[in-house]
Amino acid sequence: MTVDSGSASRLVEAPEDASDFFDFAYENGWSDGLPVIPPTAARVDSFVEYVGRDADEVVAQLAPSGGEATIRNIATNAVMAGCRPEYLPVVIAAVQAVAVPSFDLHSIQVDVNASTVLVVVNGPIRDSIGMNYGGDALGGSNRANATIGRALRLTLRNVGEARPPFSDVAIHGQPGKISMCLAEDEAGNPWEPWHVERGFDASESVVTVAGVTGTQNIITGVHPRDGMLALIGDSITTLGSNGVLLGTWAHGGPVVSFSRGLARLFAKDGMSKQDVQQGIYECCQKPKAQMPPTMRPSRMDQVIQHDDAVWGVREPSQINIVIAGYDSPNHVCLMPNYGVSSIISKQIDIPS
Amino acid sequence: MATTVVYNPGAESSTSAQTFDVVAGALAGKTVSLLDNGWSSYLVAGPLLKEILTERFGAEVVEYHKDMTSPLNEEDLTRVREDSALVITWLGNCGGCTSWSVHDGTELVKAGVPSVSFVTESFVPLAGIVARGKGVANMPLGVLPADFEQMDAAEQRAAVTVSFEQVILKLRITEPEAATVGISA
């Protein structure tokens, strides 16, 4: 049994046994290395029926192959990832978001960097599909978070055809290339939810995608408020990071996840989200003298420099604060930016 | 073995790639554009290519500088498209830079401008996939060793010289008549 490469999203014969099907899917390059659910016609059709859209509707073209993402092939990948039908609208919106040119999927899909896509979900759909914005929001405990992120990655792999070793040349890759998705804790957020900050109405369900290079834990709990901000700013300004070395190219910026407990500490002190961004920004600098020399002087043009310092971000608004996690204020999760990629938000079309 | 029927998760269709006749021919008196995307090796390769193209082929060389992670801007692309008899994009040596460097090359090939993208060995397969995704089945590549960027200047000059000889054959770049470069018999 073989699958014709570049074949249509058409029906093919495959083993019925779950373990044999996994072998079949893996051998044909469909899987990320983890087991997948067989995308039978009945399963895929039920997903398409749920969203009530034409199965052949093309919603995006995905780099590097320029493959057309249709409702059907996104649904197929969502089934394989383990999604429920009601997650599909989120996955479709995420696929559309990553295909926006300024997201630079062209680079993120194929790059040597450990780049991947962070998916953040806001609005009422978070609760209606049971997403996790509490403890372990990015970890392995919630079906919606895990499988929505995975469905996007499988779609990028199978439709965009970014596959190692030839069309995805990541030197190390990272676990977030399997799945990286969370929802924002809007009820616990003392400030505006992220999607509202980005121009949407609070009642809208929105998916936001960001190109990131992983996660970095920052222990904030044992420091005074200004010390917390200093540690976050220092971490953003790690000299070898993409955020610093490609700083002038960056359109997006790092995503910094505060727990509701930490956000409320700052809010209790009368600080707005903008105040916190400003406080972090002021610590996003390191003496220029700490930078090692470059082989080509013009490469320093890519580093944000002023006041005899190199900077991790261009301006405070590039520090994207998202609320998620346990109540405890002890830790912050920094998701450093990949570099050039813009952060893109897309309203989720929820079937009536 | 019991079987079932499943959907293929791949694309139903993708950009169809065409084969282009990429021939540069004689370059004497014509413009060759070098698109530098910031790799340090350009400091060696740029002057060397310039020297070969002007002294051996009688071409005029114009250099453009861009960053690694985006396409050539529209204004420069238009100028390059209108002015160039040959375009050399430098350098595919990572995922993003290969993607965008080859992207620029394919845009020009599709517009009928002979172009070649230099890439290091590790990124040749990716360059082919990107080019096909952009609709060019036979994007000409100049191939350099995988560790090219880490070589010293003498090694880099040698590698560029060898690779460019292949490009000359591939793009059928022809030597000028003696009179064209001012040498009388």
Coordinates of C-alpha atoms in Angstrom, one line a residue:
Chain A
M1 CA 0.0 0.0 0.0
T2 CA 1.5 3.3 -1.0
V3 CA 0.4 6.9 -1.3
D4 CA 1.3 8.7 -4.4
S5 CA 3.3 11.8 -3.3
G6 CA 1.6 15.0 -4.2
S7 CA -1.6 13.2 -4.6
A8 CA -5.0 14.8 -4.1
S9 CA -6.8 14.8 -0.8
R10 CA -8.5 11.7 -1.9
L11 CA -9.4 8.4 -0.4
V12 CA -6.7 5.8 -0.1
E13 CA -6.7 2.3 1.3
A14 CA -5.0 1.9 4.6
P15 CA -4.7 -0.8 7.4
E16 CA -7.7 -0.9 9.8
D17 CA -5.7 -1.9 12.8
A18 CA -4.7 1.1 14.9
S19 CA -1.1 0.1 15.3
D20 CA -0.7 -0.9 11.6
F21 CA -2.4 2.3 10.6
F22 CA 0.2 4.3 12.6
D23 CA 3.0 2.4 10.9
F24 CA 1.3 3.2 7.5
A25 CA 0.9 6.9 8.3
Y26 CA 4.4 7.2 9.7
E27 CA 6.0 5.5 6.7
N28 CA 4.1 7.8 4.3
G29 CA 5.4 10.9 6.2
W30 CA 1.9 11.9 7.5
S31 CA 2.8 11.7 11.2
D32 CA 5.0 13.8 13.5
G33 CA 6.2 10.6 15.1
L34 CA 3.3 10.2 17.5
P35 CA 0.2 8.0 16.8
V36 CA -2.5 9.4 14.6
I37 CA -6.2 8.7 14.3
P38 CA -7.2 7.2 10.9
P39 CA -8.9 10.0 8.9
T40 CA -11.7 7.8 7.6
A41 CA -14.2 9.4 5.3
A42 CA -16.9 9.3 8.0
R43 CA -14.7 11.1 10.5
V44 CA -13.4 13.7 8.1
D45 CA -16.9 14.3 6.7
S46 CA -18.3 14.8 10.2
F47 CA -15.8 17.5 10.8
V48 CA -16.5 19.2 7.5
E49 CA -20.2 19.0 8.3
Y50 CA -19.7 20.6 11.7
V51 CA -18.2 23.8 10.2
G52 CA -20.8 23.8 7.4
R53 CA -18.4 24.9 4.7
D54 CA -17.6 23.6 1.3
A55 CA -15.0 20.8 1.7
D56 CA -13.1 22.0 -1.3
E57 CA -12.9 25.7 -0.2
V58 CA -9.3 26.8 -0.3
V59 CA -8.6 28.9 2.8
A60 CA -4.8 29.4 2.4
Q61 CA -1.7 28.4 0.5
L62 CA 1.1 27.1 2.6
A63 CA 4.9 27.4 2.1
P64 CA 7.2 26.0 1.1
S65 CA 5.3 23.9 -1.5
G66 CA 2.4 26.3 -2.0
G67 CA 0.0 23.6 -1.2
E68 CA -3.6 24.6 -1.0
A69 CA -5.2 24.2 2.4
T70 CA -8.8 23.2 2.0
I71 CA -11.5 22.7 4.6
R72 CA -11.2 18.9 3.9
N73 CA -7.5 18.6 4.2
I74 CA -7.4 20.7 7.3
A75 CA -10.2 18.5 8.7
T76 CA -8.2 15.4 7.8
N77 CA -5.2 16.6 9.7
A78 CA -7.4 17.7 12.6
V79 CA -8.8 14.1 12.8
M80 CA -5.3 12.7 12.7
A81 CA -4.2 15.0 15.5
G82 CA -7.0 13.8 17.8
C83 CA -9.2 16.9 17.6
R84 CA -13.0 16.9 18.2
P85 CA -15.1 18.5 15.4
E86 CA -15.8 21.6 17.5
Y87 CA -12.0 22.4 17.5
L88 CA -11.9 22.6 13.7
P89 CA -13.0 26.3 13.5
V90 CA -9.9 27.2 15.6
V91 CA -7.6 25.2 13.5
I92 CA -8.9 26.7 10.2
A93 CA -8.4 30.2 11.6
A94 CA -4.9 29.3 12.7
V95 CA -4.1 28.0 9.3
Q96 CA -5.4 31.2 7.7
A97 CA -3.4 33.3 10.2
V98 CA 0.0 31.6 9.5
A99 CA -0.6 32.0 5.8
V100 CA -0.7 35.9 6.1
P101 CA 2.5 36.9 4.3
S102 CA 3.9 39.1 7.1
F103 CA 3.8 36.0 9.4
D104 CA 6.7 34.8 7.2
L105 CA 5.7 31.1 7.1
H106 CA 8.2 30.9 4.2
S107 CA 11.0 31.1 6.8
I108 CA 9.4 29.6 9.9
Q109 CA 8.4 26.3 8.0
V110 CA 11.9 25.6 6.8
D111 CA 14.4 27.4 8.9
V112 CA 17.5 26.2 10.7
N113 CA 16.4 28.0 13.8
A114 CA 14.3 26.2 16.4
S115 CA 11.3 28.1 15.2
T116 CA 7.6 27.2 15.6
V117 CA 4.2 28.6 15.9
L118 CA 2.6 29.5 19.2
V119 CA -1.2 29.5 19.0
V120 CA -3.1 31.6 21.6
V121 CA -6.9 31.5 21.7
N122 CA -9.1 34.2 23.1
G123 CA -12.9 34.7 23.5
P124 CA -15.9 32.5 24.3
I125 CA -14.8 29.5 22.3
R126 CA -12.1 28.8 24.9
D127 CA -14.7 27.7 27.4
S128 CA -17.1 26.1 24.9
I129 CA -14.5 23.7 23.8
G130 CA -12.9 23.2 27.2
M131 CA -9.5 24.8 26.6
N132 CA -7.0 25.1 29.4
Y133 CA -5.7 28.5 30.5
G134 CA -4.8 27.5 34.0
G135 CA -2.0 25.3 35.3
D136 CA 0.0 23.5 32.6
A137 CA -1.7 25.4 29.8
L138 CA 1.2 24.7 27.5
G139 CA 1.8 21.3 29.0
G140 CA 0.4 17.9 28.2
S141 CA -2.9 17.8 30.0
N142 CA -5.7 19.2 27.9
R143 CA -7.0 17.7 24.7
A144 CA -8.1 20.9 23.0
N145 CA -4.9 22.7 23.6
A146 CA -2.7 19.7 22.6
T147 CA -4.7 18.7 19.5
I148 CA -5.4 22.1 18.1
G149 CA -1.7 22.9 18.2
R150 CA -0.9 19.5 16.7
A151 CA -3.5 19.8 14.0
L152 CA -1.9 23.1 12.8
R153 CA 1.5 21.4 12.8
L154 CA 0.3 18.4 10.9
T155 CA -1.4 20.7 8.3
L156 CA 1.8 22.6 7.9
R157 CA 3.7 19.3 7.5
N158 CA 1.3 17.6 5.1
V159 CA -0.2 20.4 3.1
G160 CA 2.8 22.9 3.2
E161 CA 5.2 19.9 2.9
A162 CA 7.7 21.1 5.5
R163 CA 9.4 17.8 6.4
P164 CA 12.9 17.1 7.6
P165 CA 15.5 16.6 6.4
F166 CA 15.0 18.4 3.1
S167 CA 12.2 20.9 3.3
D168 CA 12.5 21.6 7.1
V169 CA 16.2 22.0 7.9
A170 CA 15.9 22.9 11.6
I171 CA 19.2 22.1 13.2
H172 CA 17.6 20.9 16.4
G173 CA 13.9 21.5 16.1
Q174 CA 12.0 21.7 19.4
P175 CA 9.0 20.1 21.2
G176 CA 6.8 23.0 20.1
K177 CA 7.0 21.7 16.6
I178 CA 4.6 19.0 17.7
S179 CA 2.1 21.3 19.4
M180 CA 2.2 24.7 21.1
C181 CA -1.1 26.1 22.0
L182 CA -2.8 27.8 25.0
A183 CA -5.8 29.9 25.8
E184 CA -5.7 33.2 27.7
D185 CA -7.1 33.4 31.2
E186 CA -9.4 36.4 30.6
A187 CA -11.4 36.1 33.8
G188 CA -8.1 36.2 35.8
N189 CA -6.7 39.0 33.7
P190 CA -6.8 42.4 35.5
W191 CA -6.0 44.1 32.2
E192 CA -7.5 43.9 28.7
P193 CA -7.4 40.4 27.1
W194 CA -4.8 40.1 24.3
H195 CA -7.3 40.0 21.5
V196 CA -9.0 43.2 22.7
E197 CA -5.6 44.9 22.9
R198 CA -5.1 43.8 19.3
G199 CA -8.4 45.4 18.2
F200 CA -11.1 42.8 18.5
D201 CA -14.2 42.9 20.6
A202 CA -14.2 40.9 23.9
S203 CA -17.1 38.9 22.6
E204 CA -15.3 37.7 19.6
S205 CA -13.4 34.4 19.5
V206 CA -9.9 35.0 18.1
V207 CA -6.8 33.0 17.4
T208 CA -3.4 34.7 17.5
V209 CA -0.2 33.1 16.1
A210 CA 3.3 34.1 16.9
G211 CA 6.7 32.8 15.6
V212 CA 8.6 31.7 18.7
T213 CA 11.8 29.8 19.5
G214 CA 10.6 27.9 22.5
T215 CA 10.0 28.6 26.2
Q216 CA 12.2 30.0 28.9
N217 CA 11.2 29.8 32.6
I218 CA 11.9 33.0 34.7
I219 CA 11.7 32.6 38.5
T220 CA 10.1 35.9 39.6
G221 CA 8.7 34.9 42.9
V222 CA 11.5 35.8 45.2
H223 CA 12.1 39.3 43.9
P224 CA 10.4 42.7 44.5
R225 CA 8.3 44.0 41.6
D226 CA 11.1 46.0 39.9
G227 CA 13.4 43.0 40.3
M228 CA 10.8 40.8 38.5
L229 CA 10.7 43.3 35.6
A230 CA 14.5 43.4 35.5
L231 CA 14.7 39.7 35.2
I232 CA 12.2 39.5 32.4
G233 CA 13.9 42.3 30.5
D234 CA 17.3 40.6 31.0
S235 CA 15.9 37.3 29.7
I236 CA 14.4 38.9 26.6
T237 CA 17.8 40.5 26.0
T238 CA 19.8 37.3 25.9
L239 CA 22.6 38.3 23.6
G240 CA 22.6 35.2 21.5
S241 CA 18.8 35.2 21.0
N242 CA 17.0 35.9 17.7
G243 CA 15.3 38.8 19.4
V244 CA 18.6 40.6 19.9
L245 CA 20.6 39.5 16.9
L246 CA 17.7 40.0 14.4
G247 CA 16.2 42.9 16.4
T248 CA 15.8 45.5 13.7
W249 CA 14.1 43.0 11.5
A250 CA 11.6 41.9 14.1
H251 CA 8.0 42.9 13.5
G252 CA 6.5 40.9 16.3
G253 CA 8.2 40.4 19.6
P254 CA 8.4 38.0 22.5
V255 CA 5.3 36.6 24.2
V256 CA 5.5 36.8 28.0
S257 CA 3.0 34.7 29.9
F258 CA 2.1 36.0 33.3
S259 CA -0.1 34.0 35.7
R260 CA -3.2 35.7 37.0
G261 CA -1.5 35.8 40.4
L262 CA 1.5 37.8 39.0
A263 CA -0.6 40.1 36.9
R264 CA -2.8 40.9 39.9
L265 CA 0.2 41.8 42.0
F266 CA 1.1 44.5 39.5
A267 CA -2.5 45.6 39.1
K268 CA -2.8 45.9 42.9
D269 CA 0.1 48.3 42.8
G270 CA -1.9 50.4 40.3
M271 CA 0.2 49.3 37.3
S272 CA -1.5 49.0 33.9
K273 CA -0.3 46.5 31.3
Q274 CA 1.4 49.4 29.6
D275 CA 3.2 50.3 32.8
V276 CA 4.5 46.7 33.1
Q277 CA 5.6 46.7 29.4
Q278 CA 7.4 50.0 30.0
G279 CA 9.1 48.6 33.1
I280 CA 10.3 45.5 31.3
Y281 CA 11.4 47.6 28.3
E282 CA 13.6 49.7 30.4
C283 CA 15.5 46.5 31.4
C284 CA 15.7 45.2 27.8
Q285 CA 19.2 46.6 27.4
K286 CA 22.8 45.4 27.8
P287 CA 26.0 47.3 27.4
K288 CA 27.2 47.2 23.8
A289 CA 30.6 46.2 25.0
Q290 CA 29.2 42.8 26.0
M291 CA 28.5 41.9 22.3
P292 CA 31.2 39.8 20.7
P293 CA 32.6 41.1 17.5
T294 CA 30.9 40.1 14.3
M295 CA 32.6 38.8 11.1
R296 CA 30.8 41.4 9.0
P297 CA 30.3 44.8 10.6
S298 CA 27.0 45.4 8.8
R299 CA 25.5 42.4 10.7
M300 CA 25.4 44.8 13.7
D301 CA 22.8 46.8 11.8
Q302 CA 20.4 44.0 12.7
V303 CA 20.9 44.7 16.4
I304 CA 18.8 47.5 18.0
Q305 CA 21.4 49.9 19.4
H306 CA 21.1 53.2 21.2
D307 CA 22.5 54.8 24.3
D308 CA 25.6 52.6 24.2
A309 CA 23.4 49.6 24.7
V310 CA 21.9 46.7 22.6
W311 CA 18.2 46.2 23.1
G312 CA 15.9 43.2 23.1
V313 CA 12.9 45.0 21.6
R314 CA 12.4 48.2 19.7
E315 CA 9.5 49.5 21.9
P316 CA 7.5 48.5 25.0
S317 CA 4.5 47.4 22.9
Q318 CA 6.6 44.7 21.3
I319 CA 6.4 42.9 24.7
N320 CA 3.3 40.8 24.4
I321 CA 1.8 40.0 27.8
V322 CA -0.6 37.0 27.9
I323 CA -2.2 35.7 31.0
A324 CA -2.2 32.0 31.6
G325 CA -1.1 29.4 34.2
Y326 CA -1.6 28.7 37.9
D327 CA -2.4 31.5 40.3
S328 CA 1.1 31.5 41.8
P329 CA 3.1 34.6 40.9
N330 CA 6.4 32.7 41.1
H331 CA 7.2 32.0 37.5
V332 CA 6.9 33.7 34.1
C333 CA 7.0 31.8 30.8
L334 CA 9.0 33.8 28.2
M335 CA 8.5 32.6 24.6
P336 CA 11.3 34.4 22.7
N337 CA 10.5 35.6 19.2
Y338 CA 11.8 33.9 16.2
G339 CA 12.8 37.2 14.5
V340 CA 11.1 38.6 11.5
S341 CA 7.7 37.2 11.9
S342 CA 4.7 39.4 12.6
I343 CA 2.1 38.4 15.2
I344 CA -1.2 37.7 13.4
S345 CA -4.7 37.5 14.8
K346 CA -7.7 36.0 13.0
Q347 CA -11.3 35.9 14.1
I348 CA -12.6 32.4 14.4
D349 CA -15.7 31.7 12.3
I350 CA -18.0 29.7 14.6
P351 CA -20.8 27.8 12.9
S352 CA -24.2 28.9 14.0
Chain B
M1 CA -4.9 -7.6 6.6
A2 CA -8.2 -5.8 7.2
T3 CA -8.3 -2.4 5.5
T4 CA -10.2 0.8 5.7
V5 CA -10.4 3.9 3.5
V6 CA -8.9 7.2 4.7
Y7 CA -8.3 10.6 3.3
N8 CA -4.8 11.6 2.2
P9 CA -3.8 14.6 4.4
G10 CA -1.8 16.3 1.7
A11 CA -2.7 19.2 -0.5
E12 CA -5.2 18.5 -3.3
S13 CA -3.1 20.7 -5.5
S14 CA -0.1 23.0 -5.3
T15 CA 1.6 25.4 -7.6
S16 CA 2.4 23.7 -10.8
A17 CA 6.1 24.2 -11.7
Q18 CA 7.3 24.9 -15.2
T19 CA 10.6 24.4 -16.8
F20 CA 12.3 27.6 -18.1
D21 CA 15.0 28.1 -20.6
V22 CA 17.5 30.0 -18.5
V23 CA 20.3 31.2 -20.8
A24 CA 22.4 34.3 -20.1
G25 CA 24.6 34.2 -23.3
A26 CA 26.9 37.1 -23.9
L27 CA 27.2 39.7 -21.1
A28 CA 29.6 42.2 -22.6
G29 CA 28.3 45.7 -22.0
K30 CA 25.3 44.3 -20.2
T31 CA 24.3 44.6 -16.5
V32 CA 24.7 41.8 -14.0
S33 CA 23.0 42.3 -10.7
L34 CA 24.4 40.8 -7.5
L35 CA 21.8 40.5 -4.7
D36 CA 23.7 40.3 -1.4
N37 CA 21.6 39.2 1.6
G38 CA 24.2 39.8 4.3
W39 CA 26.2 36.6 4.7
S40 CA 29.8 37.5 5.6
S41 CA 31.2 35.5 2.7
Y42 CA 29.8 38.1 0.3
L43 CA 32.8 40.3 1.3
V44 CA 35.0 37.8 -0.5
A45 CA 32.5 36.5 -3.1
G46 CA 31.1 39.8 -4.2
P47 CA 34.5 41.4 -5.3
L48 CA 35.5 38.0 -6.9
L49 CA 32.4 37.7 -8.9
K50 CA 32.6 41.3 -9.9
E51 CA 36.2 40.8 -11.1
I52 CA 35.2 37.7 -13.1
L53 CA 32.2 39.3 -14.6
T54 CA 33.8 42.6 -15.6
E55 CA 37.3 41.4 -16.6
R56 CA 36.4 38.1 -18.3
F57 CA 32.9 38.8 -19.6
G58 CA 32.9 42.5 -20.0
A59 CA 29.8 43.0 -18.0
E60 CA 28.8 45.9 -15.7
V61 CA 28.0 44.8 -12.2
V62 CA 25.5 46.5 -9.9
E63 CA 25.1 45.4 -6.3
Y64 CA 22.0 45.3 -4.2
H65 CA 21.9 44.7 -0.5
K66 CA 18.9 43.2 1.4
D67 CA 18.3 41.3 4.5
M68 CA 18.2 37.5 4.7
T69 CA 14.6 37.1 5.8
S70 CA 12.6 39.0 3.3
P71 CA 12.3 39.3 -0.5
L72 CA 14.0 42.1 -2.5
N73 CA 11.9 45.2 -2.2
E74 CA 9.5 46.0 -5.1
E75 CA 11.4 49.0 -6.3
D76 CA 14.7 47.2 -6.5
L77 CA 13.1 44.1 -8.0
T78 CA 11.6 46.2 -10.8
R79 CA 15.0 47.8 -11.4
V80 CA 16.8 44.5 -11.4
R81 CA 14.1 43.0 -13.7
E82 CA 14.4 45.9 -16.2
D83 CA 18.2 46.3 -16.2
S84 CA 19.7 42.9 -15.8
A85 CA 21.0 40.4 -18.3
L86 CA 21.9 38.1 -15.4
V87 CA 21.1 38.1 -11.7
I88 CA 23.1 36.3 -9.0
T89 CA 21.4 35.9 -5.6
W90 CA 23.7 35.4 -2.6
L91 CA 23.4 33.2 -0.4
G92 CA 21.2 30.3 0.7
N93 CA 22.9 29.0 3.8
C94 CA 20.0 28.7 6.2
G95 CA 16.3 27.9 5.9
G96 CA 14.9 31.4 5.7
C97 CA 17.7 32.9 3.7
T98 CA 17.6 30.0 1.2
S99 CA 13.8 30.5 0.9
W100 CA 14.0 34.2 0.2
S101 CA 17.1 34.1 -1.9
V102 CA 15.6 31.4 -4.2
H103 CA 12.3 33.3 -4.1
D104 CA 14.0 36.3 -5.6
G105 CA 15.7 34.2 -8.2
T106 CA 12.4 32.5 -9.2
E107 CA 10.6 35.8 -9.5
L108 CA 13.2 36.9 -12.0
V109 CA 13.4 33.6 -13.9
K110 CA 9.6 33.8 -14.3
A111 CA 10.0 37.3 -15.7
G112 CA 12.4 36.1 -18.2
V113 CA 15.6 37.3 -16.5
P114 CA 18.4 34.7 -16.3
S115 CA 19.2 34.1 -12.7
V116 CA 21.2 31.8 -10.5
S117 CA 21.0 31.3 -6.7
F118 CA 24.1 30.4 -4.8
V119 CA 23.4 27.9 -2.0
T120 CA 25.6 25.7 0.2
E121 CA 25.3 21.9 -0.2
S122 CA 23.0 21.3 2.8
F123 CA 20.4 23.6 1.4
V124 CA 20.2 22.4 -2.2
P125 CA 17.2 20.1 -1.7
L126 CA 15.3 22.9 0.1
A127 CA 16.2 25.3 -2.7
G128 CA 14.6 22.9 -5.2
I129 CA 11.5 22.5 -3.1
V130 CA 11.1 26.3 -2.7
A131 CA 11.7 26.9 -6.4
R132 CA 9.1 24.3 -7.4
G133 CA 6.7 25.8 -4.9
K134 CA 7.2 29.1 -6.6
G135 CA 6.6 27.6 -10.0
V136 CA 10.1 27.0 -11.3
A137 CA 11.1 23.4 -11.8
N138 CA 14.7 24.1 -12.9
M139 CA 16.0 27.0 -10.9
P140 CA 19.7 27.2 -11.6
L141 CA 21.8 26.9 -8.5
G142 CA 25.5 27.6 -7.9
V143 CA 26.5 25.0 -5.2
L144 CA 29.1 25.7 -2.6
P145 CA 30.5 23.4 0.2
A146 CA 28.4 23.0 3.3
D147 CA 31.1 24.7 5.5
F148 CA 31.7 27.5 3.0
E149 CA 30.8 30.3 5.4
Q150 CA 33.4 29.1 7.9
M151 CA 36.2 28.8 5.3
D152 CA 39.1 31.3 5.1
A153 CA 39.1 33.8 2.3
A154 CA 41.5 31.9 0.1
E155 CA 39.3 28.7 0.4
Q156 CA 36.2 30.8 -0.3
R157 CA 37.7 32.3 -3.4
A158 CA 38.7 28.8 -4.7
A159 CA 35.2 27.4 -4.0
V160 CA 33.4 30.3 -5.7
T161 CA 35.7 30.0 -8.7
V162 CA 34.9 26.3 -9.1
S163 CA 31.2 26.8 -8.6
F164 CA 30.9 29.8 -10.9
E165 CA 32.6 27.7 -13.7
Q166 CA 29.6 25.4 -13.4
V167 CA 27.2 28.3 -13.5
I168 CA 28.9 29.5 -16.7
L169 CA 28.2 26.2 -18.4
K170 CA 24.7 25.9 -16.9
L171 CA 23.6 29.3 -18.0
R172 CA 25.6 29.2 -21.2
I173 CA 27.4 32.4 -20.5
T174 CA 29.7 33.1 -23.4
E175 CA 33.1 34.8 -23.6
P176 CA 33.1 38.1 -25.5
E177 CA 34.7 38.5 -28.8
A178 CA 38.2 39.8 -28.4
A179 CA 37.3 43.2 -30.0
T180 CA 34.5 43.7 -27.4
V181 CA 37.0 43.9 -24.6
G182 CA 39.3 46.1 -26.6
I183 CA 42.0 43.6 -27.5
S184 CA 43.1 44.0 -31.1
A185 CA 44.5 41.0 -33.0

